[in-house]
mmCIF file of N, CA and C in Angstrom:
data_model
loop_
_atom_site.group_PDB
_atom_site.id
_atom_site.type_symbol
_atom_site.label_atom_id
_atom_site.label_comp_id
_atom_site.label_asym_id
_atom_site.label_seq_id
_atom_site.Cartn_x
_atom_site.Cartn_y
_atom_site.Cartn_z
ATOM 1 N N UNK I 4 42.718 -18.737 -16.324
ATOM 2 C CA UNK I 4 42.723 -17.827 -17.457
ATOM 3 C C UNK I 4 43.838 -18.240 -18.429
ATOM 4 N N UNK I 5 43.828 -17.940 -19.555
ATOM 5 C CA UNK I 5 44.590 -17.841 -20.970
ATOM 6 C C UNK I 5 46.076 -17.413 -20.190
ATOM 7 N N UNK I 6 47.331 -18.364 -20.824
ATOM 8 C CA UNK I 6 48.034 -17.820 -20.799
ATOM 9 C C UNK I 6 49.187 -17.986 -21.425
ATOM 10 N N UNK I 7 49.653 -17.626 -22.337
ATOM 11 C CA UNK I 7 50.985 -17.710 -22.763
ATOM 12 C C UNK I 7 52.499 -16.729 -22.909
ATOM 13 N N UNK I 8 53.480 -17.473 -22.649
ATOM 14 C CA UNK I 8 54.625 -17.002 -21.568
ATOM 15 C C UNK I 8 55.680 -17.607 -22.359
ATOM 16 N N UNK I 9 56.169 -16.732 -23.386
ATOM 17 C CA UNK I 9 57.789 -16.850 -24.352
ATOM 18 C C UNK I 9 58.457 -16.824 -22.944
ATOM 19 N N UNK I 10 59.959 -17.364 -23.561
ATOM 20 C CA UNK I 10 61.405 -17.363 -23.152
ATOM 21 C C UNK I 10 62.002 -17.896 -23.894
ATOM 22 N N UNK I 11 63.657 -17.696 -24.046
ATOM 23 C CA UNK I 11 64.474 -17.882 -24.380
ATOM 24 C C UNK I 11 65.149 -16.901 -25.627
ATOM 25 N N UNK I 12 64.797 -16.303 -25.544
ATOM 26 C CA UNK I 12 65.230 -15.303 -26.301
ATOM 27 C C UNK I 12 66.344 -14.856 -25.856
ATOM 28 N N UNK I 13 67.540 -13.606 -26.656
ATOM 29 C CA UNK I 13 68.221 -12.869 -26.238
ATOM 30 C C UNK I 13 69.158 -12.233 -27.759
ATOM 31 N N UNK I 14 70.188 -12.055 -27.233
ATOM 32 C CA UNK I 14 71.823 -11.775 -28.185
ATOM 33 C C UNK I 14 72.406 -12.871 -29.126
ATOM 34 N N UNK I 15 72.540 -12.946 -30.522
ATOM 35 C CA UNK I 15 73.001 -13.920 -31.381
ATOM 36 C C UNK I 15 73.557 -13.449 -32.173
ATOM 37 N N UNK I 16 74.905 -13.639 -32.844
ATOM 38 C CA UNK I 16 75.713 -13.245 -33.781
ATOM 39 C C UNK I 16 74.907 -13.730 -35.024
ATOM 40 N N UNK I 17 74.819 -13.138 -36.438
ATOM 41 C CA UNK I 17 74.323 -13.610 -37.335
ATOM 42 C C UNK I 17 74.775 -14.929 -37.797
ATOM 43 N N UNK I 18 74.195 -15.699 -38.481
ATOM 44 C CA UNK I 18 74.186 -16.970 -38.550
ATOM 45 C C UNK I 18 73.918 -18.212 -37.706
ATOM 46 N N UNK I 19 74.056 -17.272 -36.744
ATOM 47 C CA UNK I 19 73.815 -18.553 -34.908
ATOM 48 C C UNK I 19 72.360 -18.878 -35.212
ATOM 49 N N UNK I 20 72.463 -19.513 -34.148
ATOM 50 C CA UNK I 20 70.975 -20.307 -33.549
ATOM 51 C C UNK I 20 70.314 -19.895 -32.536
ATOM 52 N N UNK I 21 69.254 -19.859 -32.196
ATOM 53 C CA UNK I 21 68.184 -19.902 -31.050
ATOM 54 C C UNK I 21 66.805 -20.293 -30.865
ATOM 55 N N UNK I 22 66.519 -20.933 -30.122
ATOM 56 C CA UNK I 22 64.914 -21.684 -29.772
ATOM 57 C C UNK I 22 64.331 -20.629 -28.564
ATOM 58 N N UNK I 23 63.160 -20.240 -28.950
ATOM 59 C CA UNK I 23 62.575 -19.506 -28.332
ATOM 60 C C UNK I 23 61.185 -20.904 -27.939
ATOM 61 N N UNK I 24 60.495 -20.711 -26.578
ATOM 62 C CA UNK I 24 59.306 -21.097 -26.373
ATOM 63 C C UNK I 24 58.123 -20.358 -25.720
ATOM 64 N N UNK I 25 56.901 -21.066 -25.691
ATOM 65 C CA UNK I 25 56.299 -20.733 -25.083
ATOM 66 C C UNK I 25 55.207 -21.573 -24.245
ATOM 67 N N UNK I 26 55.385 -21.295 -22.937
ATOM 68 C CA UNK I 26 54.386 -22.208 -22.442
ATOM 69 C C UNK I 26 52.822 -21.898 -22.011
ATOM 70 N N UNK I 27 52.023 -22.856 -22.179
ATOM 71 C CA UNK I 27 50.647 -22.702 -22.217
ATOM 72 C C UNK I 27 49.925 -22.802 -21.079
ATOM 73 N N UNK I 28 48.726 -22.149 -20.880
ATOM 74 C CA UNK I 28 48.208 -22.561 -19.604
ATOM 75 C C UNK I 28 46.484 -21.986 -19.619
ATOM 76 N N UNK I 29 45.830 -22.696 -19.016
ATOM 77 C CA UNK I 29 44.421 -21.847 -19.013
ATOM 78 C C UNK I 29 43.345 -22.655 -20.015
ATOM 79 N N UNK I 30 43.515 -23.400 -20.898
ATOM 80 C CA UNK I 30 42.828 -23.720 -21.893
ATOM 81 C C UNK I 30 43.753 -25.158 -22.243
ATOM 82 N N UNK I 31 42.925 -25.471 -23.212
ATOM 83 C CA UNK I 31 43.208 -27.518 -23.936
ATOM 84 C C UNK I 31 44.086 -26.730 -24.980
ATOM 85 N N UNK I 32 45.723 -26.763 -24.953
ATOM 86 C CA UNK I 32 46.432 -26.325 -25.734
ATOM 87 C C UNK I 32 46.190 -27.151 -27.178
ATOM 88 N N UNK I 33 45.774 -28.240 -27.008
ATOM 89 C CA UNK I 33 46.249 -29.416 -28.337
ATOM 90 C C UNK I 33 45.037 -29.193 -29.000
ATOM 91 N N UNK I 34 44.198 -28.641 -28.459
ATOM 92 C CA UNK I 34 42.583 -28.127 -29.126
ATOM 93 C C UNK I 34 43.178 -27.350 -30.241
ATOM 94 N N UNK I 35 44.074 -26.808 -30.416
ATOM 95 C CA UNK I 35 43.985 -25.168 -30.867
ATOM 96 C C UNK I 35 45.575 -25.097 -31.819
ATOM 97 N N UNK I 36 45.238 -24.377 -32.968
ATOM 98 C CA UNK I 36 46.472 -23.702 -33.403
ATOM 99 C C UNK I 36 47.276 -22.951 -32.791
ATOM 100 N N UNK I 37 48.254 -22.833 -33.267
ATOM 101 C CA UNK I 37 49.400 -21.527 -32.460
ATOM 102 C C UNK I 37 50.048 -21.039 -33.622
ATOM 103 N N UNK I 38 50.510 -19.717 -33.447
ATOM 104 C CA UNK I 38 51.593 -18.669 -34.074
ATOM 105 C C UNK I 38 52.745 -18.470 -33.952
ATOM 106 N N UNK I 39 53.550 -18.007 -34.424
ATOM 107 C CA UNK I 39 54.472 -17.166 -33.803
ATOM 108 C C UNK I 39 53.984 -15.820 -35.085
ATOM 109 N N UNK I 40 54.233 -14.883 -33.869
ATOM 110 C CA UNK I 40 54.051 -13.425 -34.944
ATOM 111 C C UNK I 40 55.449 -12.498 -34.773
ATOM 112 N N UNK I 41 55.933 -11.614 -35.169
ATOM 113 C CA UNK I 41 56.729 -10.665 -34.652
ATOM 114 C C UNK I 41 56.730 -9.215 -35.178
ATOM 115 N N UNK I 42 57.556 -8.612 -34.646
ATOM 116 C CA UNK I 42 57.308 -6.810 -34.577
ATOM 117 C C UNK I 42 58.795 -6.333 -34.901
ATOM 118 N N UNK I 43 59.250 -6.245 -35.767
ATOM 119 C CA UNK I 43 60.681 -5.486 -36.082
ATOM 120 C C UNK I 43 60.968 -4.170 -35.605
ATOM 121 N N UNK I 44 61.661 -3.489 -34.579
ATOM 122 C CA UNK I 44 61.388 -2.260 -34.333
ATOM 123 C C UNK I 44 61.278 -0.946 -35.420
ATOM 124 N N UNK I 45 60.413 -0.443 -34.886
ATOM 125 C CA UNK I 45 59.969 0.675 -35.909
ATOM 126 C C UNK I 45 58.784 0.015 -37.194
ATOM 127 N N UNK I 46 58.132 -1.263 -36.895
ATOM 128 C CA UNK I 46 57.666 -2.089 -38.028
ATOM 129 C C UNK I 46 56.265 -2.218 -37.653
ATOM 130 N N UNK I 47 55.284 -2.920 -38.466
ATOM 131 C CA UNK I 47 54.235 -3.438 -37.993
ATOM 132 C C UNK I 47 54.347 -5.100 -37.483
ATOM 133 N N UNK I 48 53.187 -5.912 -37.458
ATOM 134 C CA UNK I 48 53.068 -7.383 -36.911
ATOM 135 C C UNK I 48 53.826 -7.697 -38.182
ATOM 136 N N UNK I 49 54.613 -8.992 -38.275
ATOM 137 C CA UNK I 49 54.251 -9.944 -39.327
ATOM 138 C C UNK I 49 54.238 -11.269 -39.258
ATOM 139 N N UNK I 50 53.368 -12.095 -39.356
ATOM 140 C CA UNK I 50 53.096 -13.657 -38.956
ATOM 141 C C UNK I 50 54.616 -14.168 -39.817
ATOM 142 N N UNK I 51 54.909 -15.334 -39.038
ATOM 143 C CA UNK I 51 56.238 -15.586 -38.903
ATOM 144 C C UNK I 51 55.713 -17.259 -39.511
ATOM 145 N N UNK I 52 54.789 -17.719 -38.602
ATOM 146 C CA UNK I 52 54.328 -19.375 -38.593
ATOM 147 C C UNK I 52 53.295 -19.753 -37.981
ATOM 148 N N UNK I 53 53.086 -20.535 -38.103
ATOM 149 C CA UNK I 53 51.547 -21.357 -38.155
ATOM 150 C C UNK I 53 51.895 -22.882 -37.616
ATOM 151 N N UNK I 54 51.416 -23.513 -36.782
ATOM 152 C CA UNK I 54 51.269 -25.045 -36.397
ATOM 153 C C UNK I 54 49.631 -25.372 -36.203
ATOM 154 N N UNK I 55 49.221 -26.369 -36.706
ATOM 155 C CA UNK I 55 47.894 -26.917 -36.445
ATOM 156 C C UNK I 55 47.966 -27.701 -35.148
ATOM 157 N N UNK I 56 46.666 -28.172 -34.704
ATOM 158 C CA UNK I 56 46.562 -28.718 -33.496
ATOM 159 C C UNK I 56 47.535 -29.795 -33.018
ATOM 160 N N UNK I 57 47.615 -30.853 -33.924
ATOM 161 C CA UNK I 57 48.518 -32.050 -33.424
ATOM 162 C C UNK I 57 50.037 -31.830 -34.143
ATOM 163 N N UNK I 58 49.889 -30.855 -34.934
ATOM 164 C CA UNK I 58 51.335 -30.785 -35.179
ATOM 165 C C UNK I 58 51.888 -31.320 -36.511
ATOM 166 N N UNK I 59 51.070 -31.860 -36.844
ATOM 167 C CA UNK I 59 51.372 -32.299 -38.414
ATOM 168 C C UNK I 59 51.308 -31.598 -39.960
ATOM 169 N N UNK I 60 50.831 -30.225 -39.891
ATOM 170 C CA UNK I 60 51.089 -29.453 -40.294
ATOM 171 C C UNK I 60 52.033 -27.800 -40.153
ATOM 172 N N UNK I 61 52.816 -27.562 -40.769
ATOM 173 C CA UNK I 61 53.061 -26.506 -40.338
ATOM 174 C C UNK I 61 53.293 -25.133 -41.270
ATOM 175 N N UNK I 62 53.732 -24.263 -41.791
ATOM 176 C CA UNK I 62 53.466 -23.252 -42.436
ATOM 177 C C UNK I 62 54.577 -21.851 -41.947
ATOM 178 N N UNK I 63 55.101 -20.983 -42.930
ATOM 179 C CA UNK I 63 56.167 -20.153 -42.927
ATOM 180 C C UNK I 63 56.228 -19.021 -44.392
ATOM 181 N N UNK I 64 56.082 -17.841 -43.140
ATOM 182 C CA UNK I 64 56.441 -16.575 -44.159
ATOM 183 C C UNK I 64 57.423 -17.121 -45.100
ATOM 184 N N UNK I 65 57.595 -16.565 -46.033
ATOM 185 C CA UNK I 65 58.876 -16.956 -47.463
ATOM 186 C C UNK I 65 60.547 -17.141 -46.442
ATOM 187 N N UNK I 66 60.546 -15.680 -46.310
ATOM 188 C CA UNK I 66 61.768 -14.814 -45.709
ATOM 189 C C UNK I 66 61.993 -15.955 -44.616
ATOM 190 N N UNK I 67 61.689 -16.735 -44.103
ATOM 191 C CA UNK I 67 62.144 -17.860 -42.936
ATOM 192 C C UNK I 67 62.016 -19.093 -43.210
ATOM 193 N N UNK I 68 61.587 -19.375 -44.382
ATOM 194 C CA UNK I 68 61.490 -20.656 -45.252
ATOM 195 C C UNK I 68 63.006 -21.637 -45.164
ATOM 196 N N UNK I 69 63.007 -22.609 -44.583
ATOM 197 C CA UNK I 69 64.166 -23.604 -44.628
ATOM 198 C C UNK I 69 65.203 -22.895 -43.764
ATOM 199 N N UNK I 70 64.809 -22.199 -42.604
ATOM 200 C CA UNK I 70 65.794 -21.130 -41.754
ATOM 201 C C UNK I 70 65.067 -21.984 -40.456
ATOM 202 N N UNK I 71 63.795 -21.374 -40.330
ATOM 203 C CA UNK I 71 63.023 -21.938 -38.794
ATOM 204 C C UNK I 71 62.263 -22.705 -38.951
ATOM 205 N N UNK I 72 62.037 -23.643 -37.671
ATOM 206 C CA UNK I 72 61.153 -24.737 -37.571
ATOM 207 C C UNK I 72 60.336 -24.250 -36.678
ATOM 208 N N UNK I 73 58.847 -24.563 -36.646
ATOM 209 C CA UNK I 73 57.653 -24.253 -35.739
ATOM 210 C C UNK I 73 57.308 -25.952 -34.883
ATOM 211 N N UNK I 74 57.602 -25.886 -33.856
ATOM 212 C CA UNK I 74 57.095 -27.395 -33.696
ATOM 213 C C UNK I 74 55.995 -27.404 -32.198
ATOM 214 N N UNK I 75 55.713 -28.532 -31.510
ATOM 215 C CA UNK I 75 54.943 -28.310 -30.591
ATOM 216 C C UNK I 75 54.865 -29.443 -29.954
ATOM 217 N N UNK I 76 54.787 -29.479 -28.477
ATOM 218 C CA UNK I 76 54.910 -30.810 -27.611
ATOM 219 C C UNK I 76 53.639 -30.360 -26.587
ATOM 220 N N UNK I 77 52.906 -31.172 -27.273
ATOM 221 C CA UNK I 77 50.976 -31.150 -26.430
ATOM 222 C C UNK I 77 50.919 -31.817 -25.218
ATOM 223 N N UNK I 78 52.168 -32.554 -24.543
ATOM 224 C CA UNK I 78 51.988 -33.238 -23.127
ATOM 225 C C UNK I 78 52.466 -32.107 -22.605
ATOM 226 N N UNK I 79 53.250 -30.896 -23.113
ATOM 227 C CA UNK I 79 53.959 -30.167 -22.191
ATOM 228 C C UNK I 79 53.174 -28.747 -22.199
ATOM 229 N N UNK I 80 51.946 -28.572 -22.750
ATOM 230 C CA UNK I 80 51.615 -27.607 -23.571
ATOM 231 C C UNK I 80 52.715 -26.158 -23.961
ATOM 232 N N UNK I 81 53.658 -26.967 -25.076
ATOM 233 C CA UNK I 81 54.852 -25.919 -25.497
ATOM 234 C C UNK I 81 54.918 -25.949 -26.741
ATOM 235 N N UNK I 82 54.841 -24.845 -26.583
ATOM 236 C CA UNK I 82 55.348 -24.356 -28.354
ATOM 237 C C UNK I 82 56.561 -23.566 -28.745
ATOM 238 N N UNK I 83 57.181 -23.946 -29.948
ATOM 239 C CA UNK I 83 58.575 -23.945 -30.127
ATOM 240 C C UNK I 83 58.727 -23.284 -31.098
ATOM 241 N N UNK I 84 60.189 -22.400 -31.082
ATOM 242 C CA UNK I 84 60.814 -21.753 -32.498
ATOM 243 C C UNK I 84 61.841 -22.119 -32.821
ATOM 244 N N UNK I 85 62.589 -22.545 -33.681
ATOM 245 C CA UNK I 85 63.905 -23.139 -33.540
ATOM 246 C C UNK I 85 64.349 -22.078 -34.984
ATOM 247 N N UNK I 86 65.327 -21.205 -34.333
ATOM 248 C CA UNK I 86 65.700 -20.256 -35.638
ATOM 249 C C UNK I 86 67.204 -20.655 -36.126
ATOM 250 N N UNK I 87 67.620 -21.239 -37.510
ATOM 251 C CA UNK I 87 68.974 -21.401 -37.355
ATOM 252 C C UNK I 87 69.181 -20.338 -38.623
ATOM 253 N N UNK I 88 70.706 -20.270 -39.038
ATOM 254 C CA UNK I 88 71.031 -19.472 -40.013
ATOM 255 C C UNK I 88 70.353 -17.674 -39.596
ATOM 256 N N UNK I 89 70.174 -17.540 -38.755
ATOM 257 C CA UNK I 89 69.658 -15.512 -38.643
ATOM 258 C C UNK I 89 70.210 -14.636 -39.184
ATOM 259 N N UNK I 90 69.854 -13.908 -39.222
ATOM 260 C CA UNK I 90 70.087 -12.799 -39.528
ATOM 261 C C UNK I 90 69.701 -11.444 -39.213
ATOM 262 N N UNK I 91 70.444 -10.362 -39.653
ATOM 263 C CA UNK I 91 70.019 -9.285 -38.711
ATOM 264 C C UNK I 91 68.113 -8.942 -38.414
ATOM 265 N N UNK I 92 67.958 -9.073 -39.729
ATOM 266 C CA UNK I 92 66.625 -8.492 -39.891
ATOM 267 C C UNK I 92 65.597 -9.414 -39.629
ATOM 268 N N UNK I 93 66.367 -10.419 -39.110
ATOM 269 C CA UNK I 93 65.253 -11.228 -37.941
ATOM 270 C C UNK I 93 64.965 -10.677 -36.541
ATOM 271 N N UNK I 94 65.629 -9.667 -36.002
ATOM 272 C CA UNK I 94 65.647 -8.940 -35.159
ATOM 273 C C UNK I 94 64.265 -8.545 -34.575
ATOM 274 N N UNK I 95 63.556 -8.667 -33.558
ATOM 275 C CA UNK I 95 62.338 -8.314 -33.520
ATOM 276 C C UNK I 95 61.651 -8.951 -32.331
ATOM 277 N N UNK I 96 60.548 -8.474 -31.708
ATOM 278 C CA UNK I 96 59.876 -9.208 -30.431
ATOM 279 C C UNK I 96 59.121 -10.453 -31.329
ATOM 280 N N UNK I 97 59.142 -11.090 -30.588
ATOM 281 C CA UNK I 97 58.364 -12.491 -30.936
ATOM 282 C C UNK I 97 57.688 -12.380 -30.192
ATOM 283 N N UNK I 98 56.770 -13.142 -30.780
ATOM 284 C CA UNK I 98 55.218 -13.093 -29.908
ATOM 285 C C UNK I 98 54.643 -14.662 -30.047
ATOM 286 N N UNK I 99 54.206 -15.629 -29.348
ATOM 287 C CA UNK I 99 53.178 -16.784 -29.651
ATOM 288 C C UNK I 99 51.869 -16.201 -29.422
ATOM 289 N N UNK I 100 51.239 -17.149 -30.534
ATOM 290 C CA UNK I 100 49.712 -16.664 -30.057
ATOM 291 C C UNK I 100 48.231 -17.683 -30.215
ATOM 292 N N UNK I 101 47.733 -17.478 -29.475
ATOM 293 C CA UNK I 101 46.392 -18.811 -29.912
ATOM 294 C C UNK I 101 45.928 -18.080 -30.924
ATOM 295 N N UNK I 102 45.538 -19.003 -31.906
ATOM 296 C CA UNK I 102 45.170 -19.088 -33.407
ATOM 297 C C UNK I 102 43.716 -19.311 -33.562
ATOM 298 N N UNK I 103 43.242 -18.714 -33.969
ATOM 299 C CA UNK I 103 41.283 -19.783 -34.617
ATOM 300 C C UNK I 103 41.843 -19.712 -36.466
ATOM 301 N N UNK I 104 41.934 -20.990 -36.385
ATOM 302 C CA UNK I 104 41.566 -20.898 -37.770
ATOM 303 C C UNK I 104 40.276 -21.376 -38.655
ATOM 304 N N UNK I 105 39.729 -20.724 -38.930
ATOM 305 C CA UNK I 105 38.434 -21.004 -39.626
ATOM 306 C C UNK I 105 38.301 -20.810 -41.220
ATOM 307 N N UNK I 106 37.973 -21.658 -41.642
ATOM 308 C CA UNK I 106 37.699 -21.599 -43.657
ATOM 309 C C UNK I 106 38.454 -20.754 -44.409
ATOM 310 N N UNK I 107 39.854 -21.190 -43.915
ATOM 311 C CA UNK I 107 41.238 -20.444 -44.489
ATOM 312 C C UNK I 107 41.440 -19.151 -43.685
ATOM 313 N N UNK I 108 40.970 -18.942 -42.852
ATOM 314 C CA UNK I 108 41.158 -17.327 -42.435
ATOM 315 C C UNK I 108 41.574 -17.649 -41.198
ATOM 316 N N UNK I 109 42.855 -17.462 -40.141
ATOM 317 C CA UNK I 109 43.716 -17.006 -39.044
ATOM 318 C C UNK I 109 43.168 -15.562 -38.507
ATOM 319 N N UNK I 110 42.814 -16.311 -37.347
ATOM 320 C CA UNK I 110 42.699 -14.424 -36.244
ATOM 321 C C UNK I 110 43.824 -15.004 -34.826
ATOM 322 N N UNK I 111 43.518 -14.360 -33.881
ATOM 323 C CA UNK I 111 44.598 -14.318 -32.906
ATOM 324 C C UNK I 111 43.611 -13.769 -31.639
ATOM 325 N N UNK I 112 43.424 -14.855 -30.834
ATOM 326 C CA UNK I 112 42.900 -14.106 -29.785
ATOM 327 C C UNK I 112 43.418 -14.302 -28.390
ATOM 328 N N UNK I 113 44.295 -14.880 -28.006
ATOM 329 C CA UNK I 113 45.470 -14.202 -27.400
ATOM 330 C C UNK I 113 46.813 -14.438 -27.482
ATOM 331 N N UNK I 114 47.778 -13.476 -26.725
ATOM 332 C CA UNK I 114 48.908 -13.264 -27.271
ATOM 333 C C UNK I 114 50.023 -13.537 -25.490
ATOM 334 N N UNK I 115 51.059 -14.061 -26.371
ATOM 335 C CA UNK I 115 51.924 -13.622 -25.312
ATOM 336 C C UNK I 115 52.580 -12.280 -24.513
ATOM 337 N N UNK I 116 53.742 -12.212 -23.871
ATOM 338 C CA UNK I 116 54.005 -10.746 -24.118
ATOM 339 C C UNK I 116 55.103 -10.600 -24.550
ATOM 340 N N UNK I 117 55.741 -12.026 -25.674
ATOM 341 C CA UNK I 117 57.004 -11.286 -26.628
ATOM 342 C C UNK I 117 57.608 -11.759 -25.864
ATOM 343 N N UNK I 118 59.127 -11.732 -27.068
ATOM 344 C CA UNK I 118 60.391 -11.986 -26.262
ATOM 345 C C UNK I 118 61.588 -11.475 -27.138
ATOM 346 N N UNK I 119 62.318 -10.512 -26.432
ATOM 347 C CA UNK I 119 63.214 -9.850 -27.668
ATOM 348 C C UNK I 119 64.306 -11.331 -28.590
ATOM 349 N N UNK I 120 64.445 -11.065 -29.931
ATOM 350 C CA UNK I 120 65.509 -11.739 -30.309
ATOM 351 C C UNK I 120 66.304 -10.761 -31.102
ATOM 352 N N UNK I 121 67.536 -10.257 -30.942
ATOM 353 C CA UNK I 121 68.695 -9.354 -31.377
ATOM 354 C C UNK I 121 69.447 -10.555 -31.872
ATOM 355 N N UNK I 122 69.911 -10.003 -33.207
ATOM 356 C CA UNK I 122 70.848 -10.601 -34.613
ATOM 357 C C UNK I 122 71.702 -9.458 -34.806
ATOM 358 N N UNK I 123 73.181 -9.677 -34.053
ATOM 359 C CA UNK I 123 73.927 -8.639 -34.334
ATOM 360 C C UNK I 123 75.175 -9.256 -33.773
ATOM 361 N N UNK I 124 76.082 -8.566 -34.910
ATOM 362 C CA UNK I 124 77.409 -9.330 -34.386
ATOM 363 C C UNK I 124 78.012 -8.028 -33.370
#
């Protein structure tokens, strides 16, 4: 079965760094897009990033533009967040997620189960 499984998350003073991942299992990871989405408490979803299958494309909300990198290693089936410069209001569960992307349009049909990241000095 489908499965994907964040870690590395936790506690970061603003401006720090952290790489969150997630590893894959159940399905041909390199077949398929991936996400990262997240949930600000008290917030709704908001897509964070986008990677295409082999990795040569990638894609970013404004607000994380030249902050995080989305990357992906298909021998390991892992997918990566690399957040530098944070800030508080990056604060929020992260989520990876398998992607369909079809004729410009992103759905999500499954999800990890998150991984807190706290931005607070």
């Amino acid at each position: 079965q489908v499965q994907l499984v964040e870690s590395g998350g936790g506690l970061v003073q603003p401006g720090g760094s952290l790489r969150v991942s997630c590893a894959a299992s159940g399905f041909t990871f390199s077949s398929y897009y991936m996400s990262w989405v997240r949930q600000a408490p008290g917030k709704g979803l908001e897509w964070v990033s986008l990677i295409n299958s082999d990795g040569s494309s990638t894609y970013y909300t404004d607000s994380v533009k030249g902050r995080f990198t989305i990357s992906r290693d298909n021998a390991k089936n892992t997918l990566y967040l690399q957040m530098n410069s944070l800030k508080p209001e990056d604060t929020a569960l992260y989520y990876c997620a398998r992607t369909q992307a079809v004729a410009g349009t992103e759905s999500y049909d499954y999800w990890g189960q998150g991984i807190q990241v706290t931005v607070s000095s």
